[in-house]
Structures are given as structure tokens and as C-alpha cells.
Coordinates of C-alpha atoms in Angstrom, one line a residue:
M285 CA -0.1 0.0 0.0
A286 CA 1.3 3.4 -0.9
G287 CA 2.5 5.4 2.1
A288 CA 2.6 2.3 4.4
R289 CA 5.1 2.6 7.2
Q290 CA 7.6 0.0 8.1
P291 CA 9.9 -0.4 11.3
A292 CA 13.1 1.5 10.6
G293 CA 15.4 -1.7 10.9
L294 CA 13.1 -3.6 8.6
A295 CA 13.2 -0.8 6.0
A296 CA 16.7 -0.6 6.2
L297 CA 17.1 -4.3 5.7
G298 CA 14.8 -4.1 2.6
R299 CA 16.9 -1.2 1.0
E300 CA 20.0 -2.9 1.4
A301 CA 18.6 -6.2 0.2
C302 CA 17.3 -4.6 -2.7
N303 CA 20.2 -2.6 -3.8
V304 CA 22.2 -5.4 -5.7
T305 CA 18.9 -6.4 -7.4
R306 CA 18.0 -3.1 -8.7
E307 CA 21.4 -2.7 -10.1
A308 CA 21.2 -6.0 -11.8
D309 CA 17.7 -5.2 -13.0
Q310 CA 16.6 -8.9 -13.5
S311 CA 14.3 -11.4 -12.2
F312 CA 14.7 -14.9 -11.5
V313 CA 14.3 -15.7 -15.3
A314 CA 15.0 -12.1 -16.5
T315 CA 17.1 -11.3 -19.4
N316 CA 19.0 -7.9 -19.6
A317 CA 18.2 -5.2 -22.3
S318 CA 20.9 -6.6 -24.6
R319 CA 19.3 -10.0 -24.6
R320 CA 15.7 -8.9 -25.3
T321 CA 14.5 -10.0 -28.7
N322 CA 11.3 -9.6 -30.6
H323 CA 8.5 -8.3 -28.6
A324 CA 6.1 -8.1 -31.3
S325 CA 2.6 -10.0 -30.9
Y326 CA 0.4 -11.3 -33.8
S327 CA -3.2 -11.0 -33.0
A328 CA -4.7 -13.6 -35.4
F329 CA -2.1 -16.1 -34.6
D330 CA -2.4 -15.4 -30.7
C331 CA -6.1 -15.9 -30.9
L332 CA -5.7 -19.5 -32.3
L333 CA -3.0 -20.1 -29.6
F334 CA -5.6 -19.0 -27.0
F335 CA -8.3 -21.2 -28.5
F336 CA -5.9 -24.2 -28.7
L337 CA -4.5 -24.1 -25.2
F338 CA -7.9 -23.5 -23.6
N339 CA -9.2 -26.3 -25.7
V340 CA -6.4 -28.7 -23.9
A341 CA -6.9 -27.3 -20.6
L342 CA -10.6 -28.1 -20.6
Q343 CA -10.9 -31.8 -19.9
P344 CA -13.9 -34.1 -18.9
L345 CA -14.5 -35.3 -15.4
V346 CA -12.5 -38.6 -15.8
E347 CA -9.8 -38.6 -13.2
P348 CA -10.3 -41.7 -10.8
D349 CA -9.8 -39.5 -7.7
F350 CA -12.3 -36.9 -8.5
G351 CA -15.2 -38.6 -7.3
W352 CA -14.1 -39.1 -3.6
H353 CA -12.9 -35.5 -3.7
L354 CA -16.3 -34.3 -4.6
R355 CA -17.9 -36.6 -2.1
T356 CA -15.7 -35.2 0.6
G357 CA -16.6 -31.7 -0.5
L358 CA -20.3 -32.1 -0.7
D359 CA -20.3 -33.8 2.6
L360 CA -18.3 -31.0 4.2
L361 CA -20.8 -28.5 3.1
N362 CA -23.7 -30.8 4.5
N363 CA -21.9 -31.1 7.7
G364 CA -21.0 -27.3 8.4
W365 CA -17.4 -27.9 7.4
R366 CA -16.8 -30.2 10.0
L367 CA -14.1 -32.8 9.1
P368 CA -14.6 -36.6 9.9
G369 CA -12.2 -38.0 12.6
A370 CA -12.1 -41.4 10.6
D371 CA -12.7 -42.6 7.4
P372 CA -16.5 -42.4 6.6
Y373 CA -16.4 -44.0 3.2
S374 CA -15.2 -47.5 3.5
H375 CA -16.1 -50.5 5.2
T376 CA -12.6 -52.0 5.1
M377 CA -10.8 -49.2 7.2
P378 CA -13.7 -47.2 9.1
D379 CA -11.4 -46.7 11.9
W380 CA -8.4 -45.3 10.0
P381 CA -7.8 -41.5 11.2
W382 CA -8.0 -40.1 7.9
V383 CA -6.1 -36.9 7.1
E384 CA -7.5 -35.2 3.9
H385 CA -4.7 -32.9 2.8
A386 CA -6.8 -31.4 0.3
W387 CA -9.9 -30.6 2.3
L388 CA -10.4 -27.0 1.4
T389 CA -10.0 -27.9 -2.4
D390 CA -12.7 -30.4 -1.7
G391 CA -15.0 -28.0 -0.2
L392 CA -14.5 -25.4 -3.2
I393 CA -15.3 -28.1 -5.6
G394 CA -18.4 -29.1 -3.7
L395 CA -19.4 -25.4 -3.5
L396 CA -19.1 -25.2 -7.3
Y397 CA -20.8 -28.5 -8.1
Q398 CA -23.7 -27.8 -5.6
G399 CA -24.1 -24.0 -6.1
F400 CA -24.2 -24.1 -10.0
G401 CA -27.0 -26.6 -9.8
G402 CA -27.3 -28.2 -13.3
I403 CA -24.0 -26.9 -14.6
G404 CA -22.2 -27.6 -11.6
P405 CA -19.9 -30.2 -13.2
L406 CA -19.1 -27.6 -16.1
A407 CA -18.1 -25.1 -13.3
V408 CA -15.6 -27.7 -11.8
I409 CA -14.1 -28.3 -15.1
M410 CA -13.7 -24.5 -15.6
F411 CA -12.0 -24.4 -12.2
F412 CA -9.3 -27.0 -12.9
A413 CA -8.7 -25.5 -16.4
A414 CA -8.4 -22.0 -14.8
A415 CA -5.7 -23.5 -12.3
V416 CA -3.6 -25.0 -14.8
T417 CA -3.6 -22.3 -17.3
G418 CA -3.1 -19.9 -14.7
A419 CA 0.1 -21.8 -13.5
F420 CA 1.4 -21.8 -17.0
F421 CA 0.5 -18.3 -17.7
A422 CA 2.4 -17.2 -14.5
A423 CA 5.5 -19.1 -15.3
A424 CA 5.5 -17.9 -19.1
W425 CA 5.2 -14.2 -17.9
L426 CA 8.3 -14.5 -16.0
A427 CA 10.2 -14.3 -19.2
Q428 CA 10.8 -10.9 -20.9
A429 CA 9.4 -11.5 -24.4
G430 CA 6.3 -10.9 -26.6
R431 CA 2.8 -12.3 -26.0
T432 CA 3.2 -14.6 -29.1
Y433 CA 6.3 -16.6 -27.6
R434 CA 4.5 -16.8 -24.3
L435 CA 1.5 -18.3 -25.8
L436 CA 3.5 -20.5 -27.9
A437 CA 5.5 -22.0 -24.8
V438 CA 2.3 -22.3 -23.0
A439 CA 0.4 -24.1 -25.7
G440 CA 3.4 -26.3 -26.4
S441 CA 3.7 -27.1 -22.6
L442 CA 0.0 -28.0 -22.2
W443 CA 0.0 -30.2 -25.1
V444 CA 2.9 -32.2 -23.6
A445 CA 1.3 -32.2 -20.3
L446 CA -2.1 -33.5 -21.9
P447 CA -2.1 -36.9 -20.1
F448 CA -1.7 -35.3 -16.8
L449 CA -4.5 -32.8 -17.0
G450 CA -8.1 -33.0 -15.8
A451 CA -9.8 -32.6 -12.4
R452 CA -6.7 -33.4 -10.4
T453 CA -6.2 -31.4 -7.1
Q454 CA -2.4 -31.5 -8.0
L455 CA -3.1 -28.6 -10.3
V456 CA -3.7 -26.4 -7.2
T457 CA 0.0 -27.2 -6.3
L458 CA 1.1 -26.5 -9.8
L459 CA -0.5 -23.0 -9.4
G460 CA 1.2 -22.6 -6.1
V461 CA 4.7 -23.3 -7.4
A462 CA 4.1 -20.7 -10.1
V463 CA 3.1 -18.2 -7.6
V464 CA 6.1 -18.7 -5.4
L465 CA 8.4 -18.4 -8.5
R466 CA 6.7 -15.2 -9.4
L467 CA 7.0 -13.7 -5.9
W468 CA 10.5 -14.6 -5.8
S469 CA 11.1 -12.9 -9.3
R470 CA 9.3 -9.7 -7.9
Y471 CA 11.6 -9.8 -5.0
R472 CA 14.8 -10.1 -6.9
A473 CA 13.4 -7.1 -9.0
G474 CA 13.6 -5.0 -5.8
R475 CA 10.0 -5.4 -4.7
L476 CA 10.4 -6.3 -0.8
S477 CA 6.8 -6.5 -0.1
H478 CA 6.1 -9.3 -2.4
L479 CA 8.2 -11.8 -0.4
W480 CA 6.1 -11.3 2.5
A481 CA 3.1 -12.7 0.6
I482 CA 4.9 -16.1 1.0
P483 CA 3.9 -16.9 4.5
P484 CA 0.0 -16.5 3.9
L485 CA 0.3 -18.2 0.5
L486 CA 1.7 -21.2 2.2
W487 CA -0.9 -21.2 4.9
L488 CA -3.5 -21.4 2.3
W489 CA -1.7 -23.8 0.3
A490 CA -1.2 -26.1 3.2
N491 CA -5.0 -26.3 3.4
L492 CA -5.6 -26.6 -0.4
H493 CA -3.4 -29.4 -1.0
G494 CA -0.4 -31.6 0.5
G495 CA 1.9 -30.5 -2.1
F496 CA 2.6 -27.2 -0.3
T497 CA 5.8 -29.2 0.6
A498 CA 6.9 -28.5 -2.9
G499 CA 6.7 -24.7 -2.2
L500 CA 8.6 -25.1 0.8
F501 CA 11.4 -27.1 -0.8
I502 CA 11.8 -24.7 -4.0
L503 CA 12.2 -21.8 -1.5
S504 CA 14.8 -23.8 0.6
L505 CA 16.7 -24.8 -2.6
I506 CA 16.8 -21.2 -3.8
L507 CA 18.0 -20.0 -0.5
F508 CA 20.8 -22.7 -0.6
V509 CA 22.1 -22.2 -3.9
S510 CA 21.9 -18.3 -3.7
A511 CA 23.9 -18.5 -0.3
L512 CA 26.3 -20.8 -2.4
M513 CA 26.7 -18.3 -5.2
R514 CA 27.1 -15.4 -2.7
L515 CA 29.8 -17.3 -0.9
C516 CA 31.6 -18.0 -4.2
C517 CA 31.3 -14.2 -5.4
D518 CA 32.7 -13.1 -2.3
R519 CA 35.6 -15.5 -2.5
W520 CA 36.3 -14.8 -6.1
P521 CA 34.9 -11.5 -7.1
V522 CA 35.6 -12.1 -10.8
L523 CA 32.8 -14.7 -10.9
A524 CA 30.2 -12.0 -10.4
G525 CA 30.8 -10.4 -13.7
R526 CA 30.3 -13.8 -15.5
L527 CA 26.9 -14.7 -14.0
D528 CA 23.7 -13.9 -15.5
E529 CA 21.9 -14.0 -12.1
A530 CA 23.1 -11.6 -9.7
P531 CA 23.5 -13.5 -6.3
P532 CA 21.4 -11.7 -3.6
T533 CA 23.2 -10.0 -0.7
W534 CA 23.6 -11.5 2.9
P535 CA 20.6 -9.3 4.2
A536 CA 18.5 -10.5 1.3
L537 CA 19.2 -14.0 2.0
G538 CA 18.8 -13.4 5.7
H539 CA 15.2 -11.9 4.7
L540 CA 14.5 -15.0 2.6
A541 CA 15.4 -17.3 5.5
L542 CA 13.0 -15.4 7.9
V543 CA 10.2 -15.5 5.5
L544 CA 10.9 -19.3 4.8
L545 CA 10.8 -20.0 8.5
L546 CA 7.4 -18.1 9.1
A547 CA 6.0 -19.7 6.0
A548 CA 6.8 -23.3 7.4
G549 CA 5.3 -22.3 10.6
A550 CA 2.1 -21.1 8.9
T551 CA 1.7 -24.3 7.2
L552 CA 1.0 -25.9 10.8
L553 CA -2.2 -23.7 10.8
N554 CA -4.4 -26.5 9.4
P555 CA -7.0 -28.7 10.9
Y556 CA -4.5 -31.6 11.4
G557 CA -1.4 -29.7 12.7
W558 CA 1.6 -31.7 12.8
R559 CA -0.3 -34.9 11.5
L560 CA -0.6 -33.4 8.2
Y561 CA 3.4 -33.8 7.7
G562 CA 3.0 -37.1 9.1
E563 CA 0.6 -38.2 6.5
I564 CA 2.6 -36.8 3.6
Y565 CA 6.0 -38.4 5.1
A566 CA 4.1 -41.8 5.4
S567 CA 2.7 -41.6 1.8
L568 CA 6.0 -40.8 0.2
N569 CA 8.0 -43.5 2.0
D570 CA 5.4 -46.4 1.4
R571 CA 7.5 -48.5 -1.0
F572 CA 4.7 -50.9 -1.9
M573 CA 2.5 -48.1 -3.1
L574 CA 5.2 -46.2 -5.0
E575 CA 5.9 -49.5 -7.0
A576 CA 2.5 -50.2 -7.5
L577 CA 0.9 -47.0 -8.7
Q578 CA 1.3 -45.9 -12.2
E579 CA 2.0 -42.1 -11.5
W580 CA 5.1 -43.0 -9.2
Q581 CA 6.6 -45.1 -12.0
P582 CA 9.6 -44.0 -14.0
V583 CA 8.9 -42.6 -17.4
S584 CA 8.7 -45.1 -20.1
L585 CA 8.8 -45.1 -23.8
Q586 CA 6.0 -47.8 -24.0
G587 CA 3.2 -45.3 -24.3
R588 CA 2.3 -42.1 -26.2
A589 CA 2.8 -40.0 -23.2
G590 CA 6.5 -41.1 -22.8
V591 CA 7.4 -40.9 -26.3
T592 CA 5.9 -37.4 -26.4
Y593 CA 7.7 -36.1 -23.3
V594 CA 11.0 -37.6 -24.3
G595 CA 10.5 -36.0 -27.7
Y596 CA 10.0 -32.8 -25.8
L597 CA 13.0 -33.3 -23.7
V598 CA 15.2 -33.6 -27.0
A599 CA 13.5 -30.7 -28.5
L600 CA 14.6 -28.6 -25.4
G601 CA 17.9 -30.0 -25.5
V602 CA 18.4 -28.9 -29.3
A603 CA 17.1 -25.6 -28.6
V604 CA 19.4 -24.9 -25.6
G605 CA 22.3 -26.0 -27.6
L606 CA 21.5 -23.8 -30.4
F607 CA 20.2 -20.4 -28.5
Y608 CA 21.3 -20.5 -24.8
R609 CA 24.5 -19.0 -23.8
R610 CA 23.8 -18.0 -20.0
V611 CA 25.3 -18.5 -16.6
E612 CA 22.5 -19.2 -14.5
P613 CA 23.3 -21.6 -11.7
L614 CA 19.8 -21.2 -9.6
R615 CA 17.9 -21.9 -12.9
W616 CA 20.2 -24.8 -13.7
T617 CA 19.6 -26.3 -10.3
L618 CA 16.0 -26.1 -10.3
L619 CA 15.6 -27.5 -13.9
A620 CA 18.0 -30.2 -13.3
F621 CA 16.6 -31.4 -10.2
F622 CA 12.9 -31.4 -11.3
L623 CA 14.1 -33.0 -14.5
V624 CA 15.3 -35.9 -12.7
Q625 CA 12.3 -36.0 -10.6
S626 CA 10.2 -36.3 -13.7
L627 CA 12.1 -39.0 -15.1
L628 CA 11.8 -40.9 -11.8
H629 CA 8.0 -40.4 -11.4
W630 CA 5.3 -39.6 -13.9
R631 CA 3.8 -37.4 -11.4
N632 CA 6.4 -34.8 -11.3
V633 CA 6.3 -34.3 -15.3
L634 CA 4.1 -31.3 -14.7
F635 CA 6.5 -29.5 -12.5
F636 CA 9.3 -29.8 -15.0
L637 CA 7.0 -28.6 -17.8
L638 CA 6.0 -25.6 -15.7
L639 CA 9.7 -24.7 -14.7
A640 CA 10.7 -25.0 -18.3
T641 CA 8.2 -22.8 -19.7
P642 CA 9.8 -19.4 -19.3
L643 CA 13.1 -20.8 -20.7
W644 CA 10.9 -21.9 -23.9
V645 CA 9.7 -18.3 -24.1
E646 CA 13.1 -17.0 -24.2
L647 CA 14.2 -19.8 -26.6
L648 CA 11.4 -19.1 -29.0
A649 CA 12.0 -15.4 -28.9
E650 CA 15.7 -15.7 -29.8
A651 CA 14.8 -18.3 -32.6
A652 CA 12.4 -15.8 -34.1
R653 CA 15.0 -13.2 -33.8
R654 CA 17.5 -15.3 -35.7
I655 CA 15.0 -16.1 -38.5
S656 CA 13.9 -12.7 -38.8
A657 CA 17.8 -11.7 -39.4
L658 CA 17.7 -14.4 -42.1
I659 CA 14.4 -13.0 -43.8
P660 CA 15.0 -9.3 -43.4
D661 CA 12.1 -8.4 -45.9
V662 CA 9.1 -7.6 -43.5
Q663 CA 6.5 -8.5 -46.3
R664 CA 8.1 -11.8 -46.7
Q665 CA 8.1 -12.1 -42.8
K666 CA 4.2 -11.6 -42.9
Q667 CA 3.9 -14.1 -45.5
V668 CA 5.5 -16.7 -43.6
L669 CA 3.4 -15.7 -40.4
L670 CA 0.3 -16.1 -42.5
G671 CA 1.2 -19.5 -43.8
L672 CA 1.8 -20.5 -40.1
T673 CA -1.6 -19.1 -39.1
V674 CA -3.4 -21.0 -41.9
V675 CA -1.5 -24.3 -41.1
A676 CA -2.5 -23.9 -37.4
A677 CA -6.2 -23.2 -38.5
V678 CA -6.4 -26.0 -40.7
G679 CA -5.1 -28.5 -38.0
M680 CA -7.4 -27.4 -35.4
A681 CA -10.5 -27.6 -38.0
W682 CA -9.3 -31.1 -39.0
E683 CA -9.6 -32.2 -35.4
G684 CA -13.1 -30.8 -35.2
P685 CA -15.2 -29.9 -32.3
S686 CA -15.5 -33.4 -30.8
H687 CA -13.3 -32.7 -27.9
L688 CA -15.1 -29.6 -26.5
Q689 CA -18.5 -31.7 -27.1
R690 CA -17.3 -34.4 -25.0
V691 CA -16.3 -31.7 -22.3
A692 CA -19.7 -30.1 -22.6
Q693 CA -21.3 -33.3 -22.1
S694 CA -19.2 -34.1 -19.2
G695 CA -20.3 -30.9 -17.6
L696 CA -23.9 -30.8 -18.6
A697 CA -25.0 -34.3 -18.9
P698 CA -22.6 -36.4 -17.0
E699 CA -24.6 -39.7 -16.8
E700 CA -24.9 -39.8 -20.5
F701 CA -21.4 -38.7 -21.1
F702 CA -20.0 -41.8 -18.9
R703 CA -22.0 -44.3 -20.9
G704 CA -19.1 -43.8 -23.7
T705 CA -16.3 -44.4 -21.0
E706 CA -15.0 -47.4 -19.0
Y707 CA -16.8 -46.2 -15.9
P708 CA -19.9 -48.3 -14.9
I709 CA -22.6 -45.8 -15.1
E710 CA -25.0 -48.5 -16.3
A711 CA -24.5 -50.8 -13.5
V712 CA -24.8 -47.6 -10.9
Q713 CA -28.4 -47.0 -12.6
W714 CA -29.2 -50.9 -12.1
I715 CA -27.9 -50.8 -8.6
R716 CA -30.3 -47.9 -7.6
T717 CA -33.2 -49.9 -8.7
H718 CA -32.1 -53.3 -7.5
R719 CA -30.3 -52.3 -4.1
D720 CA -32.4 -54.7 -2.1
Q721 CA -31.2 -57.5 -4.1
L722 CA -27.6 -57.1 -3.0
G723 CA -25.4 -57.4 0.1
T724 CA -24.0 -55.0 2.7
R725 CA -20.2 -55.3 2.1
L726 CA -19.1 -54.4 -1.4
Y727 CA -16.0 -55.2 -3.2
N728 CA -15.0 -52.8 -6.0
D729 CA -11.9 -52.3 -8.3
Y730 CA -9.5 -49.6 -7.3
R731 CA -10.1 -47.3 -10.3
V732 CA -13.8 -47.0 -9.7
G733 CA -14.0 -46.4 -5.9
G734 CA -14.2 -42.9 -6.3
F735 CA -16.7 -43.0 -9.1
L736 CA -19.0 -45.1 -6.9
L737 CA -18.8 -42.7 -4.0
W738 CA -19.8 -40.1 -6.4
W739 CA -22.7 -41.6 -7.9
L740 CA -23.8 -43.9 -5.0
P741 CA -23.9 -41.7 -2.1
G742 CA -23.9 -43.6 1.2
E743 CA -22.5 -46.7 0.0
K744 CA -19.4 -48.0 1.8
I745 CA -16.7 -49.0 -0.8
F746 CA -13.8 -51.4 -0.5
I747 CA -11.0 -49.3 -1.6
D748 CA -10.3 -45.9 -3.4
G749 CA -7.5 -43.8 -4.3
R750 CA -7.2 -42.2 -0.7
M751 CA -6.2 -45.7 0.7
P752 CA -3.0 -47.2 -0.7
A753 CA -0.7 -46.1 2.2
W754 CA -3.2 -47.2 4.9
R755 CA -2.2 -50.0 7.1
F756 CA -4.0 -50.7 10.5
G757 CA -3.0 -54.0 12.3
N758 CA -3.4 -56.8 10.2
R759 CA -5.5 -54.8 7.5
W760 CA -3.2 -53.4 4.7
I761 CA -6.2 -52.7 2.1
F762 CA -3.9 -52.0 -0.8
Y763 CA -1.8 -55.2 -0.3
D764 CA -4.7 -57.0 0.4
Y765 CA -6.2 -55.6 -2.9
A766 CA -3.2 -56.7 -5.1
A767 CA -3.6 -60.1 -3.4
V768 CA -6.9 -60.7 -4.6
T769 CA -6.5 -59.0 -8.2
T770 CA -2.9 -59.9 -9.2
W771 CA -1.4 -62.9 -7.2
E772 CA -1.3 -66.3 -8.9
P773 CA -3.3 -67.8 -7.7
L774 CA -5.7 -65.1 -6.5
E775 CA -6.2 -64.9 -2.8
L776 CA -10.1 -65.1 -2.6
R777 CA -9.7 -65.3 1.3
V778 CA -9.2 -61.5 1.3
L779 CA -12.9 -61.1 0.7
D780 CA -13.9 -63.3 3.4
K781 CA -11.3 -61.2 5.6
Y782 CA -13.5 -58.2 5.1
G783 CA -17.0 -59.9 4.9
V784 CA -17.6 -59.0 1.3
D785 CA -20.9 -60.4 0.3
W786 CA -21.4 -58.6 -3.2
A787 CA -18.9 -57.3 -5.8
I788 CA -18.7 -55.0 -8.9
V789 CA -15.9 -56.3 -10.9
A790 CA -14.5 -55.4 -14.4
V791 CA -15.2 -57.8 -17.3
G792 CA -12.3 -59.7 -18.6
T793 CA -10.2 -59.6 -15.3
P794 CA -8.9 -62.6 -13.5
L795 CA -11.1 -61.8 -10.5
N796 CA -14.3 -61.6 -12.6
Q797 CA -13.3 -65.2 -14.2
M798 CA -12.7 -66.7 -10.9
L799 CA -15.7 -65.6 -9.1
A800 CA -17.7 -66.9 -11.9
K801 CA -16.4 -70.3 -11.4
Q802 CA -17.1 -70.2 -7.6
L803 CA -20.5 -72.0 -6.5
E804 CA -20.8 -69.6 -3.6
W805 CA -21.3 -66.5 -6.1
R806 CA -23.8 -65.9 -8.3
K807 CA -23.8 -63.2 -11.0
V808 CA -26.8 -61.0 -11.1
Y809 CA -25.7 -58.2 -13.5
L810 CA -23.7 -58.2 -16.5
D811 CA -22.7 -55.6 -19.4
S812 CA -19.8 -54.7 -21.5
K813 CA -18.0 -53.1 -18.7
V814 CA -18.5 -55.0 -15.2
S815 CA -20.2 -57.9 -13.6
I816 CA -22.2 -57.7 -10.2
F817 CA -21.9 -60.8 -8.2
V818 CA -23.9 -61.5 -4.9
K819 CA -22.6 -64.0 -2.3
R820 CA -25.2 -66.9 -1.7
Q821 CA -26.6 -67.1 1.7
E822 CA -25.5 -70.3 3.6

């Protein structure tokens, strides 16, 4: 606020901390005036890019975990925002002290879904699209270049990120990372007040999603690398002139350390206190879960997503080799760390794509500058741009409106939409009218647990996406689920262990075939997606 007063000591610290950064006149990803390239923007091409990236960001509600997040949010609203002390949704682990690290995001989803009535699902789709586009826009606008290059970088990043988009609460963390980098960038540009937004940001983030630990880690890494750079420059002053990132002064680093400490303390202001950290630590150290779940597997070339991502990395490497000549240790460290993490775990691909976006903006601007030098004729440049615009328009027209039609149907008529997916909406509709013919303890496949919580409120499920790390006494639900679905032979005693008396099983799976052969189980429903079995009464 203009005219706001600060304590004299803090004001002096702020002036000293910002002197070097004002002289350097660069942000975390900034380039100096001699490096700035073509800032021109091209309206027609930009409009096509806007359409493309929002087309990619809008995704139907097919994320397996979305259902239980929505159910949690709706129940939060119905219960006056009171969180349950134990798991209210499964009959297998009803006494588990459930810590829902995304409780506030769940509540926001519930508000949108319930508050907008018939278009509630569409409002939720827009919420997640806004989160992911906001994150990548914030990252792209860290770079000094024209709008067209920023939009190109965002559109390309979102296209590569396509397999990881949708109604995923992780996108809230992606937005948080982008905001942290933005605040650090503004601080490096000499705006002291921006860094003080980090503690309240981390407090809010800790209640929105458990990925807030990524924000704390990035700030810690920035502090460590910046301190190391400062030490090296003090020891060898000649290094300072060779760096394209001016290392912060010691007072500035002290300021960052204080803010980081306050931010860490602010994250404890959540409904679970220290237990939130315990839940995150337990999940990240569950080897069985990490080895079993796809999102924690290393990147593989066996599918389209892996081939696309590796191709993206090759293109980035070529572009860096051709157009990048800077000495930026902090940027190198962040990119290298998240590159390794993205190759180790699919889940982290989004973070590397986000951090690489401002680099792509600068590389594209530099490439355009060099191409313009090769084609000095302005009229010829316009013809080339017109050709690119026409090609892009034809490509989008060729794809047709089918994707947006699917998104609209998902948001406006979800039951009809799910008929064209692998989710068993037909079985759900049959269950609603034949519930008295079924049992009381359900078995369901892992992937549809959240879906069933969404469409069958009040029904207790066997397992869903919340439960891979849950272990209580002799009940290790994810391990038991693997035993009954993947072992050879299948461990059917797991069903007896949990008193299961009816089951929804995907057609063609080993468990479906096994239950069909058991005399004590009878099939009461069958379609192209699932079978429903009921255990015979003794």
C-alpha cells in the first residue's frame, strides 16, 4: 500500500537487500536489455493459440480420484465444514484416522458443483482449467518476450502435459509453485513486499493441497543455491561479472530465510497440525504403493505419453544448444532437479514442464530473432506468419469440435457422458433400482472406488484412491487388494477377511473369471464393462 510505514530496521534491511537486485535489474528468469529479442505479438495467431490452449486445458471429469474429492466436499458442506475424525467412506478401514490434505479444495469443488446446480460439473471443469492455465501463464510471464512467444510456450507445454491434466487437485499445487516463483522474481526485481506474501500463501496452500511441501522445498533450494553463489562471489569476485543471475546480498538471504521460517510455521495452521506432515511422509515412504501406482513409476517409452515427453526433452536440448548461452546456476539447479524427478516419477512431469516454460519463451524469442535476421524483408515475414496461421487453423479444424463436445457433455449431462467411458454408470443405474437384491459389504476395483462414492452416496466402498498407504494392524488394504486381483492364484480369502458379500468387477479380469467359477457366488448383472456378483446365503 502506498505510504505504508515499516519499522526502521526492516526498512533499512529492505533497502540493503534490494540494492544489488535493482542494479542488476533482472528477475529470476529475466534477461537484460541486450538480450531482449522481438517483442512483437500477432493477433490472429495469438487468437488461435488461445483457442488451442484452452481447448487442451478443458478436460472431462474422468480422473479416478475426482469422485471421492467431490463426495468429501459435498459432505463438508452438508456437515457445516466439520471434518470427519475417521474414514467415513469404506467398510474396510472405518477406524482409520483419515487426514485429507486437500480438504479445502474439496470444499471449493463441492461449492461449485452444488452451487451452480445443473451446470455444476461444468463449473468444476472450468475451475481446474483455470488453475492449470493460470499456473502456466504465470510461469510464461516470468520471461521477457512478446505475447506470441509466451502463448506458444504455454500451448506447447500444455500439449505435452495433456495426459496429466483434468480434475486433479495436484493442479492447485502447480499453481502454487508458479506463484512462489513469481513472488521470488518480483523480490529479485527490488520489490520487498512481495516476499511477505509467501507465509500467507503457504498457509492457504497447506489447506488446499498437500503439495505445499514443494513450495517449501523450492524456497529452501533457492536459499541454499543463492547462499552458495554469494559465498563464491565473495571468495572470487571475478565470478560475479560472469553470472547472468546476480546473487542476492547476505541481508537479502537473511530476509528470505526469515520468510521461509514463517511460511513453514504457517503451514501448521491446518485442521490436522503436525499430523499433516506425518501423513505426507508416510505416503512418500510407502515403497509398496510407490512401486504399484502408475503415477509413481519412471517415465517409459512404452506409451504415447512417454514418447511425447522424451521428444519434448530432445527438442528442449536442441534449442538450448542452439540458442542458450547464459550462466544461471539457480535456474540450472531447479531445472536439473525437477528433470530428474520427472524421469523418476510420472507425477512430477508437470513440475518440470512448468519450470521450463519461461526458458522456452526466451528460446522461441531468440529463434524468431535469428530467423528474422535471415529474412529481413518484412513483407516476406508476414507471408511466413500468415502461412503458419493458416496451417494452425486447418489443423484445429481437422481435429473438429469433438473434444469440446465431450467436455460439454461431461459438464452438462455427466450420466450420459459416462456411457461412452469405461466407468460403470449403467451398473450404477441398475444398482439404484435393485439395491434390495444386493449385500451390505461391497468389493470394487480400485479405479472405480471414487466414481462409486460420487454416484452412490451413502454406499461404503472396498477401496479407493485415498487408501494405498493405509495400514492398520493386519489390515493393509492396498496389499490385500493386490492379493485378490494380481496374485497367482488369486487370494480369495481376502474377500472373507473383510466380509464382502457382493462385488462389482471389471469384465475380463482374473477376479471376474474366478468368481464366475465359484459356486458360492452368483452373477446378477452383466454388461460390457462390469459384472455384479452376490454371495449366496448359507
